């Protein structure tokens, strides 16, 4: 979680820093270009001023260039970022009042260079006060040859100073913004990720034994929805887990009864051969019952697995006839076939027979000799097939109609403890595995009619 937080902050700061650096750099570039052109403009301005002065009537009275230059120097004060000096006969002569940022009139090389100028010259030169934009204006009086120059210096770095200060301030403000953004990001990501952290720790704490814990859902954002989804999943898990536990409890309980009976009889068994024979028969009977129950439990457990069904083409007429043939051997009843569907469905024929035989066994158990029990099959609307087992017995009590399909649920009818209550649960599992359902049909007359409704096409059947 910490690493997710750091990653988010890292990305955010990276992007911000890049943006800020770009802004500062570009500003810097623009300001530098501005300073250069500002120095240039100042230089041109001074040169223009000087030319205007040299062409004026005042200047016409001077015979010697140094007089003209001195006069100009006296009447023109340089800015703090400027300096003027004059060169006469190859040597620095006078300089403007005030102290310039750096002296170039003392630079012999520079003076020698400008002293040679007979035409106006412009250029850049370095100094102790940074870059300098200079201009040399040769001065001629009358028709005399050139022997004096006015040198105008514009200290570009001094001009740029306030702009550089501004750029530096910008950089400092940028750095502070970055730091503040990092702090804000840390807080915000902490708040955003807190529910996820809680989600994780809750998930870690939820063990098999404590599925009741839930994550607190605050607000309606993505994280809240995630927590909600997580809780719904836990609801389902809890229900499934409780059902599983109840199933195991019930199974244990049901198996304990025959064991207790067997044990009791074995303990009390005497030496009398008749007594022994009776006990043996009873023990075998109980063991058979246990065996059946274990088989049923295995079928139920297996029905949850994907390989539960072995699909094939099943002819409904053949299936119906096969079931009634098997049923006849079970008991003395008035067996009959209501009708048969001339259709083929994709299903597991053996499982369907198993389901129908469970229904037949129930029907037998709830009828007496000579009562009618009928099976049948029919194709109904929606591409579905219905198979049924109907009897003329006592029927199912209204309050038991739904309950009897649950595992270990028995009706309160005759208070018999014969079956375990797994038969209808198995029928339902088989029906559902086929994408169908089993139900107790509503009917006017007495008796019970259980119907299996199944899809006929194989897409709906779980293979
Ligand atoms: N044809 C029927 N007529 C009346 N009641 C029925 C009929 N079939 C089932 N029932 C009721 O539904 C209950 C549940 O049936 P189910 O087949 O699940 O269990 P069981 O027959 O009691 O036991 P098992 O099938 O495990 O031997 C029965 O106990 C009975 O009360
Ligand atoms: Mg049964």
Short mmCIF file of C-alpha atoms and ligand atoms in Angstrom, two decimals:
data_model
loop_
_atom_site.label_atom_id
_atom_site.label_comp_id
_atom_site.label_asym_id
_atom_site.label_seq_id
_atom_site.Cartn_x
_atom_site.Cartn_y
_atom_site.Cartn_z
CA UNK A 1 0.00 0.00 0.00
CA UNK A 2 2.82 2.34 0.86
CA UNK A 3 4.46 1.60 -2.45
CA UNK A 4 1.22 2.41 -4.31
CA UNK A 5 1.11 5.70 -2.47
CA UNK A 6 4.73 6.50 -3.25
CA UNK A 7 4.24 5.57 -6.87
CA UNK A 8 1.29 7.92 -7.24
CA UNK A 9 3.19 10.75 -5.56
CA UNK A 10 6.28 10.03 -7.62
CA UNK A 11 4.36 10.25 -10.86
CA UNK A 12 2.55 13.39 -9.83
CA UNK A 13 5.68 15.16 -8.68
CA UNK A 14 7.55 14.08 -11.77
CA UNK A 15 4.95 15.60 -14.07
CA UNK A 16 4.71 18.76 -11.96
CA UNK A 17 8.48 19.18 -11.80
CA UNK A 18 8.77 18.76 -15.55
CA UNK A 19 6.08 21.38 -16.13
CA UNK A 20 7.64 23.83 -13.71
CA UNK A 21 11.15 23.37 -15.06
CA UNK A 22 9.88 23.96 -18.57
CA UNK A 23 8.10 27.14 -17.51
CA UNK A 24 11.14 28.50 -15.65
CA UNK A 25 13.50 27.59 -18.48
CA UNK A 26 11.33 29.18 -21.16
CA UNK A 27 10.82 32.31 -19.05
CA UNK A 28 14.57 32.50 -18.60
CA UNK A 29 15.14 32.25 -22.32
CA UNK A 30 12.59 34.94 -23.09
CA UNK A 31 14.04 37.26 -20.45
CA UNK A 32 17.58 36.75 -21.75
CA UNK A 33 16.49 37.63 -25.28
CA UNK A 34 14.67 40.68 -23.92
CA UNK A 35 17.78 41.86 -22.07
CA UNK A 36 19.89 41.61 -25.25
CA UNK A 37 17.42 43.63 -27.26
CA UNK A 38 16.99 46.13 -24.41
CA UNK A 39 20.79 46.71 -24.40
CA UNK A 40 20.66 47.14 -28.15
CA UNK A 41 17.82 49.64 -27.97
CA UNK A 42 19.62 51.71 -25.32
CA UNK A 43 22.73 51.79 -27.46
CA UNK A 44 20.83 52.95 -30.54
CA UNK A 45 19.09 55.55 -28.43
CA UNK A 46 22.38 57.00 -27.13
CA UNK A 47 23.92 56.96 -30.61
CA UNK A 48 20.92 58.79 -32.06
CA UNK A 49 21.11 61.35 -29.27
CA UNK A 50 24.79 61.91 -29.95
CA UNK A 51 24.32 62.29 -33.67
CA UNK A 52 21.56 64.83 -33.06
CA UNK A 53 23.87 66.73 -30.75
CA UNK A 54 26.80 66.61 -33.18
CA UNK A 55 24.61 67.98 -35.94
CA UNK A 56 23.26 70.84 -33.78
CA UNK A 57 24.29 74.49 -33.92
CA UNK A 58 26.00 74.27 -30.51
CA UNK A 59 28.44 71.70 -31.89
CA UNK A 60 29.21 73.79 -34.94
CA UNK A 61 31.29 76.15 -32.78
CA UNK A 62 33.86 73.53 -31.80
CA UNK A 63 37.06 73.16 -33.71
CA UNK A 64 38.46 70.19 -31.90
CA UNK A 65 36.60 66.90 -31.41
CA UNK A 66 37.62 66.62 -27.72
CA UNK A 67 35.76 69.87 -26.97
CA UNK A 68 32.63 68.53 -28.60
CA UNK A 69 32.94 65.20 -26.73
CA UNK A 70 33.58 66.86 -23.35
CA UNK A 71 30.54 69.03 -23.83
CA UNK A 72 28.45 65.96 -24.58
CA UNK A 73 29.79 64.04 -21.63
CA UNK A 74 28.94 66.97 -19.35
CA UNK A 75 25.38 67.25 -20.52
CA UNK A 76 24.64 63.49 -20.74
CA UNK A 77 24.50 61.45 -17.59
CA UNK A 78 24.59 57.69 -18.06
CA UNK A 79 22.06 55.29 -16.46
CA UNK A 80 23.30 52.94 -13.79
CA UNK A 81 23.63 50.27 -16.47
CA UNK A 82 25.52 52.52 -18.88
CA UNK A 83 28.92 54.09 -19.33
CA UNK A 84 30.47 56.43 -21.90
CA UNK A 85 34.06 57.30 -22.55
CA UNK A 86 35.92 59.10 -25.23
CA UNK A 87 39.09 58.15 -27.07
CA UNK A 88 41.32 60.81 -28.52
CA UNK A 89 44.47 60.11 -30.54
CA UNK A 90 44.34 56.44 -29.68
CA UNK A 91 44.12 56.89 -25.90
CA UNK A 92 41.25 56.91 -23.39
CA UNK A 93 40.53 60.54 -22.83
CA UNK A 94 37.58 61.28 -20.53
CA UNK A 95 34.75 59.25 -19.16
CA UNK A 96 31.20 59.98 -18.07
CA UNK A 97 30.38 61.02 -14.57
CA UNK A 98 29.47 58.42 -11.94
CA UNK A 99 30.95 54.98 -11.67
CA UNK A 100 30.00 52.43 -14.31
CA UNK A 101 29.49 48.72 -13.32
CA UNK A 102 32.90 48.00 -14.87
CA UNK A 103 35.68 50.07 -16.41
CA UNK A 104 36.54 49.35 -20.04
CA UNK A 105 38.46 52.57 -20.67
CA UNK A 106 41.28 51.02 -18.67
CA UNK A 107 41.33 47.96 -20.92
CA UNK A 108 44.24 48.81 -23.23
CA UNK A 109 43.35 46.14 -25.79
CA UNK A 110 39.76 47.34 -26.06
CA UNK A 111 40.81 51.00 -26.28
CA UNK A 112 43.30 50.17 -29.02
CA UNK A 113 40.61 48.33 -30.92
CA UNK A 114 38.03 51.11 -30.79
CA UNK A 115 40.64 53.80 -31.51
CA UNK A 116 41.07 52.37 -34.98
CA UNK A 117 37.41 52.85 -35.89
CA UNK A 118 36.72 55.36 -38.66
CA UNK A 119 33.18 54.08 -39.21
CA UNK A 120 30.53 53.39 -36.53
CA UNK A 121 31.01 49.95 -34.97
CA UNK A 122 28.94 47.74 -32.71
CA UNK A 123 29.73 44.60 -30.82
CA UNK A 124 29.70 42.48 -27.67
CA UNK A 125 32.54 42.28 -25.16
CA UNK A 126 32.99 40.60 -21.80
CA UNK A 127 33.73 42.54 -18.61
CA UNK A 128 33.89 42.03 -14.86
CA UNK A 129 30.20 43.06 -14.83
CA UNK A 130 29.17 40.52 -17.45
CA UNK A 131 28.32 40.93 -21.09
CA UNK A 132 28.56 44.44 -22.54
CA UNK A 133 26.98 45.77 -25.70
CA UNK A 134 29.23 48.52 -27.05
CA UNK A 135 29.07 51.06 -29.81
CA UNK A 136 31.94 53.18 -31.23
CA UNK A 137 31.06 56.44 -32.96
CA UNK A 138 34.03 58.13 -34.68
CA UNK A 139 33.96 61.92 -34.50
CA UNK A 140 35.25 64.19 -37.22
CA UNK A 141 35.30 67.99 -37.11
CA UNK A 142 35.21 69.71 -40.45
CA UNK A 143 37.45 68.00 -42.97
CA UNK A 144 40.03 66.89 -40.41
CA UNK A 145 40.83 63.15 -40.32
CA UNK A 146 39.21 61.09 -37.57
CA UNK A 147 41.22 61.18 -34.34
CA UNK A 148 38.47 60.78 -31.68
CA UNK A 149 35.74 58.30 -30.83
CA UNK A 150 32.81 58.18 -28.46
CA UNK A 151 32.35 54.74 -26.87
CA UNK A 152 28.93 53.90 -25.48
CA UNK A 153 28.70 50.84 -23.16
CA UNK A 154 25.45 49.12 -22.23
CA UNK A 155 25.92 46.63 -19.40
CA UNK A 156 23.53 43.97 -20.49
CA UNK A 157 23.79 41.85 -17.34
CA UNK A 158 23.01 44.86 -15.18
CA UNK A 159 19.94 45.56 -17.32
CA UNK A 160 18.94 41.90 -17.00
CA UNK A 161 19.39 41.82 -13.23
CA UNK A 162 15.75 42.58 -12.24
CA UNK A 163 14.50 40.07 -14.81
CA UNK A 164 16.89 37.44 -13.52
CA UNK A 165 15.68 38.12 -10.01
CA UNK A 166 12.13 37.56 -11.20
CA UNK A 167 13.08 34.29 -12.88
CA UNK A 168 14.87 33.17 -9.72
CA UNK A 169 11.81 34.04 -7.64
CA UNK A 170 9.75 31.99 -10.06
CA UNK A 171 12.06 29.02 -9.58
CA UNK A 172 11.88 29.36 -5.79
CA UNK A 173 8.07 29.63 -5.90
CA UNK A 174 8.04 26.57 -8.17
CA UNK A 175 10.11 24.59 -5.69
CA UNK A 176 7.83 25.60 -2.82
CA UNK A 177 4.77 24.66 -4.89
CA UNK A 178 6.33 21.29 -5.58
CA UNK A 179 6.93 20.70 -1.88
CA UNK A 180 3.37 21.73 -1.03
CA UNK A 181 2.01 19.52 -3.80
CA UNK A 182 4.00 16.60 -2.41
CA UNK A 183 2.50 17.18 1.03
CA UNK A 184 -1.02 17.55 -0.31
CA UNK A 185 -0.57 14.45 -2.45
CA UNK A 186 0.60 12.48 0.56
CA UNK A 187 -2.48 13.47 2.53
CA UNK A 188 -4.92 12.92 -0.32
CA UNK A 189 -3.54 9.53 -1.34
CA UNK A 190 -3.58 8.55 2.33
CA UNK A 191 -7.28 9.38 2.53
CA UNK A 192 -8.11 7.77 -0.78
CA UNK A 193 -6.20 4.59 -0.02
CA UNK A 194 -7.36 4.29 3.59
CA UNK A 195 -10.55 2.35 2.70
CA UNK A 196 -8.51 0.01 0.54
CA UNK A 197 -6.14 -0.53 3.44
CA UNK A 198 -9.13 -1.29 5.63
CA UNK A 199 -10.44 -3.62 2.95
CA UNK A 200 -7.18 -5.50 2.95
CA UNK A 201 -6.88 -5.81 6.71
CA UNK A 202 -10.51 -6.93 7.01
CA UNK A 203 -9.98 -9.46 4.26
CA UNK A 204 -6.92 -10.71 6.13
CA UNK A 205 -8.86 -11.06 9.36
CA UNK A 206 -11.72 -12.99 7.82
CA UNK A 207 -11.09 -16.61 8.48
CA UNK A 208 -13.35 -19.53 7.89
CA UNK A 209 -14.73 -19.23 11.38
CA UNK A 210 -15.51 -15.55 11.23
CA UNK A 211 -17.37 -14.82 8.04
CA UNK A 212 -19.65 -12.35 9.79
CA UNK A 213 -17.26 -9.40 9.57
CA UNK A 214 -18.09 -6.74 7.00
CA UNK A 215 -16.30 -3.70 5.68
CA UNK A 216 -17.76 -0.34 6.60
CA UNK A 217 -19.13 1.34 3.47
CA UNK A 218 -18.70 5.12 3.53
CA UNK A 219 -19.94 7.36 0.72
CA UNK A 220 -20.77 6.32 -2.80
CA UNK A 221 -17.48 6.39 -4.70
CA UNK A 222 -15.57 3.64 -6.43
CA UNK A 223 -13.94 2.48 -3.24
CA UNK A 224 -17.30 2.36 -1.47
CA UNK A 225 -18.66 0.29 -4.34
CA UNK A 226 -15.68 -2.04 -4.10
CA UNK A 227 -16.37 -2.46 -0.39
CA UNK A 228 -20.04 -3.09 -1.20
CA UNK A 229 -19.17 -5.74 -3.77
CA UNK A 230 -16.77 -7.32 -1.32
CA UNK A 231 -19.49 -7.42 1.36
CA UNK A 232 -21.98 -8.98 -1.05
CA UNK A 233 -19.41 -11.65 -1.85
CA UNK A 234 -18.97 -12.26 1.88
CA UNK A 235 -22.77 -12.55 2.25
CA UNK A 236 -22.82 -15.27 -0.37
CA UNK A 237 -19.82 -17.02 1.15
CA UNK A 238 -21.38 -16.91 4.59
CA UNK A 239 -24.67 -18.36 3.33
CA UNK A 240 -22.82 -21.10 1.45
CA UNK A 241 -20.62 -21.82 4.42
CA UNK A 242 -23.54 -21.99 6.85
CA UNK A 243 -25.46 -24.27 4.49
CA UNK A 244 -22.42 -26.49 4.23
CA UNK A 245 -22.05 -26.65 7.98
CA UNK A 246 -25.72 -27.40 8.48
CA UNK A 247 -25.47 -30.13 5.88
CA UNK A 248 -22.53 -31.73 7.63
CA UNK A 249 -24.28 -31.42 11.01
CA UNK A 250 -27.42 -33.04 9.64
CA UNK A 251 -25.49 -35.78 7.91
CA UNK A 252 -23.61 -36.55 11.11
CA UNK A 253 -26.81 -36.58 13.08
CA UNK A 254 -28.62 -38.84 10.63
CA UNK A 255 -25.75 -41.30 10.55
CA UNK A 256 -25.49 -41.37 14.32
CA UNK A 257 -29.00 -42.79 14.73
CA UNK A 258 -28.44 -46.11 12.91
CA UNK A 259 -25.05 -46.46 14.55
CA UNK A 260 -26.64 -46.05 17.98
CA UNK A 261 -29.35 -48.56 17.09
CA UNK A 262 -26.82 -51.12 15.87
CA UNK A 263 -24.64 -50.67 18.87
CA UNK A 264 -27.54 -50.96 21.31
CA UNK A 265 -28.71 -54.19 19.77
CA UNK A 266 -25.27 -55.71 19.60
CA UNK A 267 -24.63 -54.87 23.23
CA UNK A 268 -27.87 -56.43 24.37
CA UNK A 269 -27.61 -59.48 22.13
CA UNK A 270 -27.85 -62.70 24.11
CA UNK A 271 -26.90 -66.28 23.21
CA UNK A 272 -30.36 -67.25 22.09
CA UNK A 273 -30.10 -68.19 18.38
CA UNK A 274 -33.44 -66.54 17.61
CA UNK A 275 -32.38 -63.38 19.32
CA UNK A 276 -29.15 -63.48 17.33
CA UNK A 277 -30.94 -63.99 14.08
CA UNK A 278 -33.25 -61.03 14.77
CA UNK A 279 -30.35 -58.80 15.71
CA UNK A 280 -28.42 -59.82 12.61
CA UNK A 281 -31.38 -58.96 10.38
CA UNK A 282 -31.83 -55.63 12.10
CA UNK A 283 -28.15 -54.75 11.88
CA UNK A 284 -28.07 -55.58 8.19
CA UNK A 285 -31.17 -53.49 7.66
CA UNK A 286 -29.68 -50.49 9.44
CA UNK A 287 -26.42 -50.88 7.55
CA UNK A 288 -28.33 -50.95 4.28
CA UNK A 289 -30.08 -47.76 5.31
CA UNK A 290 -26.75 -46.14 6.16
CA UNK A 291 -25.33 -47.32 2.91
CA UNK A 292 -28.19 -45.74 1.01
CA UNK A 293 -27.79 -42.49 2.87
CA UNK A 294 -24.06 -42.34 2.22
CA UNK A 295 -24.73 -43.01 -1.45
CA UNK A 296 -27.30 -40.22 -1.50
CA UNK A 297 -24.90 -37.83 0.21
CA UNK A 298 -22.25 -38.66 -2.35
CA UNK A 299 -24.68 -37.97 -5.19
CA UNK A 300 -25.52 -34.60 -3.64
CA UNK A 301 -21.87 -33.71 -3.16
CA UNK A 302 -21.08 -34.78 -6.70
CA UNK A 303 -23.96 -32.77 -8.13
CA UNK A 304 -22.00 -29.60 -7.39
CA UNK A 305 -19.21 -30.71 -9.68
CA UNK A 306 -19.05 -29.87 -13.37
CA UNK A 307 -18.64 -33.50 -14.46
CA UNK A 308 -21.83 -34.57 -12.71
CA UNK A 309 -23.77 -35.21 -15.93
CA UNK A 310 -22.84 -37.46 -18.84
CA UNK A 311 -24.85 -35.96 -21.66
CA UNK A 312 -26.35 -38.01 -24.45
CA UNK A 313 -29.46 -38.05 -26.58
CA UNK A 314 -32.34 -39.35 -24.49
CA UNK A 315 -35.62 -40.44 -26.05
CA UNK A 316 -38.43 -39.46 -23.71
CA UNK A 317 -40.68 -42.38 -24.65
CA UNK A 318 -37.91 -44.87 -23.95
CA UNK A 319 -37.13 -43.16 -20.68
CA UNK A 320 -40.75 -43.21 -19.53
CA UNK A 321 -41.20 -46.87 -20.43
CA UNK A 322 -37.94 -47.83 -18.73
CA UNK A 323 -38.98 -46.11 -15.51
CA UNK A 324 -42.39 -47.74 -15.37
CA UNK A 325 -40.79 -51.13 -16.06
CA UNK A 326 -38.42 -50.71 -13.14
CA UNK A 327 -41.17 -49.34 -10.94
CA UNK A 328 -43.46 -52.31 -11.43
CA UNK A 329 -41.05 -54.52 -9.54
CA UNK A 330 -41.06 -52.28 -6.49
CA UNK A 331 -44.55 -52.79 -5.14
CA UNK A 332 -48.05 -53.88 -5.90
CA UNK A 333 -49.69 -50.73 -7.28
CA UNK A 334 -51.91 -49.84 -10.19
CA UNK A 335 -49.06 -48.70 -12.42
CA UNK A 336 -49.83 -46.67 -15.51
CA UNK A 337 -48.41 -44.43 -18.20
CA UNK A 338 -50.37 -41.18 -18.67
CA UNK A 339 -48.75 -40.24 -21.97
CA UNK A 340 -45.29 -40.25 -23.55
CA UNK A 341 -43.59 -37.51 -25.53
CA UNK A 342 -42.16 -38.55 -28.88
CA UNK A 343 -39.10 -36.37 -28.50
CA UNK A 344 -35.40 -36.54 -27.85
CA UNK A 345 -33.57 -34.30 -25.42
CA UNK A 346 -29.92 -33.87 -24.53
CA UNK A 347 -29.55 -35.08 -20.97
CA UNK A 348 -27.98 -37.64 -18.67
CA UNK A 349 -30.39 -40.57 -19.03
CA UNK A 350 -29.13 -42.43 -15.97
CA UNK A 351 -29.44 -39.38 -13.72
CA UNK A 352 -32.95 -38.71 -15.01
CA UNK A 353 -33.90 -42.31 -14.30
CA UNK A 354 -32.39 -41.95 -10.84
CA UNK A 355 -34.48 -38.82 -10.22
CA UNK A 356 -37.69 -40.37 -11.47
CA UNK A 357 -37.06 -43.51 -9.38
CA UNK A 358 -36.72 -41.33 -6.27
CA UNK A 359 -40.12 -39.85 -7.09
CA UNK A 360 -41.53 -43.35 -7.70
CA UNK A 361 -40.12 -44.56 -4.37
CA UNK A 362 -41.82 -41.65 -2.61
CA UNK A 363 -45.08 -42.37 -4.39
CA UNK A 364 -44.91 -46.02 -3.33
CA UNK A 365 -44.21 -45.01 0.23
CA UNK A 366 -47.24 -42.74 0.34
CA UNK A 367 -49.72 -45.12 -1.23
CA UNK A 368 -51.04 -48.53 -0.36
CA UNK A 369 -51.57 -51.68 -2.39
CA UNK A 370 -53.74 -51.16 -5.44
CA UNK A 371 -53.42 -47.35 -5.49
CA UNK A 372 -52.73 -45.78 -8.84
CA UNK A 373 -49.26 -44.44 -9.63
CA UNK A 374 -48.62 -43.04 -13.09
CA UNK A 375 -45.62 -41.66 -14.94
CA UNK A 376 -45.65 -39.59 -18.08
CA UNK A 377 -43.78 -37.16 -20.31
CA UNK A 378 -44.82 -34.29 -22.57
CA UNK A 379 -43.27 -31.49 -24.60
CA UNK A 380 -44.51 -28.06 -23.52
CA UNK A 381 -44.20 -24.56 -24.95
CA UNK A 382 -40.80 -22.86 -24.84
CA UNK A 383 -38.88 -25.92 -26.01
CA UNK A 384 -39.14 -27.67 -22.69
CA UNK A 385 -40.03 -31.18 -21.67
CA UNK A 386 -41.94 -32.22 -18.56
CA UNK A 387 -41.64 -35.64 -16.89
CA UNK A 388 -43.89 -36.53 -14.01
CA UNK A 389 -44.79 -39.11 -11.37
CA UNK A 390 -48.33 -38.87 -9.99
CA UNK A 391 -49.89 -40.91 -7.21
CA UNK A 392 -53.24 -41.20 -5.56
CA UNK A 393 -51.86 -41.09 -2.05
CA UNK A 394 -52.43 -38.66 0.77
CA UNK A 395 -50.59 -35.80 -0.91
CA UNK A 396 -48.35 -33.21 0.70
CA UNK A 397 -49.51 -30.86 3.44
CA UNK A 398 -49.76 -27.22 2.33
CA UNK A 399 -47.06 -26.07 4.73
CA UNK A 400 -44.61 -28.71 3.47
CA UNK A 401 -44.84 -27.95 -0.28
CA UNK A 402 -41.56 -26.00 -0.49
CA UNK A 403 -39.74 -27.35 2.51
CA UNK A 404 -39.68 -31.00 1.38
CA UNK A 405 -37.15 -30.18 -1.36
CA UNK A 406 -34.54 -29.16 1.22
CA UNK A 407 -31.87 -31.62 2.28
CA UNK A 408 -32.93 -33.77 5.26
CA UNK A 409 -36.42 -32.27 5.15
CA UNK A 410 -39.16 -34.81 5.78
CA UNK A 411 -42.86 -34.20 5.86
CA UNK A 412 -44.72 -34.41 9.14
CA UNK A 413 -47.23 -36.77 7.56
CA UNK A 414 -46.88 -40.11 9.29
CA UNK A 415 -44.03 -39.40 11.62
CA UNK A 416 -42.02 -42.15 9.98
CA UNK A 417 -38.26 -42.10 10.38
CA UNK A 418 -37.71 -44.34 7.42
CA UNK A 419 -36.11 -42.00 4.88
CA UNK A 420 -33.41 -39.44 5.48
CA UNK A 421 -35.18 -36.70 3.53
CA UNK A 422 -32.57 -36.62 0.78
CA UNK A 423 -34.64 -37.99 -2.11
CA UNK A 424 -36.26 -34.76 -3.30
CA UNK A 425 -33.02 -32.83 -2.72
CA UNK A 426 -31.32 -35.25 -5.11
CA UNK A 427 -34.14 -34.85 -7.65
CA UNK A 428 -33.76 -31.08 -7.43
CA UNK A 429 -29.96 -31.26 -7.87
CA UNK A 430 -30.36 -33.42 -10.96
CA UNK A 431 -33.03 -31.09 -12.38
CA UNK A 432 -30.92 -27.99 -11.77
CA UNK A 433 -27.80 -29.59 -13.22
CA UNK A 434 -29.84 -29.98 -16.40
CA UNK A 435 -30.88 -26.33 -16.27
CA UNK A 436 -34.36 -27.35 -15.20
CA UNK A 437 -36.42 -27.51 -12.02
CA UNK A 438 -38.58 -29.92 -10.02
CA UNK A 439 -41.90 -28.87 -8.51
CA UNK A 440 -44.92 -30.24 -6.77
CA UNK A 441 -47.82 -29.54 -9.16
CA UNK A 442 -51.00 -27.92 -7.94
CA UNK A 443 -53.95 -30.19 -8.59
CA UNK A 444 -57.58 -30.44 -7.61
CA UNK A 445 -57.79 -34.11 -6.72
CA UNK A 446 -55.99 -35.96 -3.93
CA UNK A 447 -52.48 -37.38 -4.20
CA UNK A 448 -49.23 -35.80 -5.25
CA UNK A 449 -47.84 -35.05 -8.69
CA UNK A 450 -44.12 -34.19 -8.96
CA UNK A 451 -42.97 -32.66 -12.23
CA UNK A 452 -39.47 -32.37 -13.67
CA UNK A 453 -39.23 -29.58 -16.22
CA UNK A 454 -36.14 -29.64 -18.45
CA UNK A 455 -34.83 -27.65 -21.40
CA UNK A 456 -34.64 -29.74 -24.58
CA UNK A 457 -31.71 -27.96 -26.25
CA UNK A 458 -28.28 -28.80 -24.94
CA UNK A 459 -26.98 -25.21 -24.66
CA UNK A 460 -28.92 -24.80 -21.44
CA UNK A 461 -27.70 -28.05 -19.95
CA UNK A 462 -24.58 -28.07 -17.85
CA UNK A 463 -22.27 -30.73 -19.25
N1 LIG B 1 -45.51 -38.75 -3.23
C1 LIG B 1 -45.55 -38.14 -2.05
N2 LIG B 1 -46.72 -38.04 -1.35
C2 LIG B 1 -46.74 -37.41 -0.18
N3 LIG B 1 -45.69 -36.87 0.44
C3 LIG B 1 -44.51 -36.95 -0.18
C4 LIG B 1 -44.38 -37.57 -1.45
N4 LIG B 1 -43.08 -37.48 -1.84
C5 LIG B 1 -42.43 -36.85 -0.85
N5 LIG B 1 -43.26 -36.52 0.14
C6 LIG B 1 -42.92 -35.81 1.38
O1 LIG B 1 -41.72 -35.15 1.18
C7 LIG B 1 -40.76 -35.53 2.16
C8 LIG B 1 -39.39 -35.48 1.58
O2 LIG B 1 -39.20 -36.47 0.60
P1 LIG B 1 -37.79 -37.02 0.28
O3 LIG B 1 -37.87 -37.97 -0.82
O4 LIG B 1 -36.89 -35.87 0.15
O5 LIG B 1 -37.37 -37.71 1.63
P2 LIG B 1 -37.84 -39.12 2.18
O6 LIG B 1 -38.55 -39.84 1.13
O7 LIG B 1 -38.53 -38.88 3.47
O8 LIG B 1 -36.46 -39.80 2.50
P3 LIG B 1 -35.46 -40.47 1.42
O9 LIG B 1 -35.98 -40.11 0.07
O10 LIG B 1 -34.14 -39.83 1.71
O11 LIG B 1 -35.47 -41.89 1.69
C9 LIG B 1 -41.21 -36.87 2.58
O12 LIG B 1 -40.77 -37.12 3.89
C10 LIG B 1 -42.71 -36.75 2.50
O13 LIG B 1 -43.22 -36.16 3.66
MG1 LIG B 2 -37.77 -40.14 -0.81
#
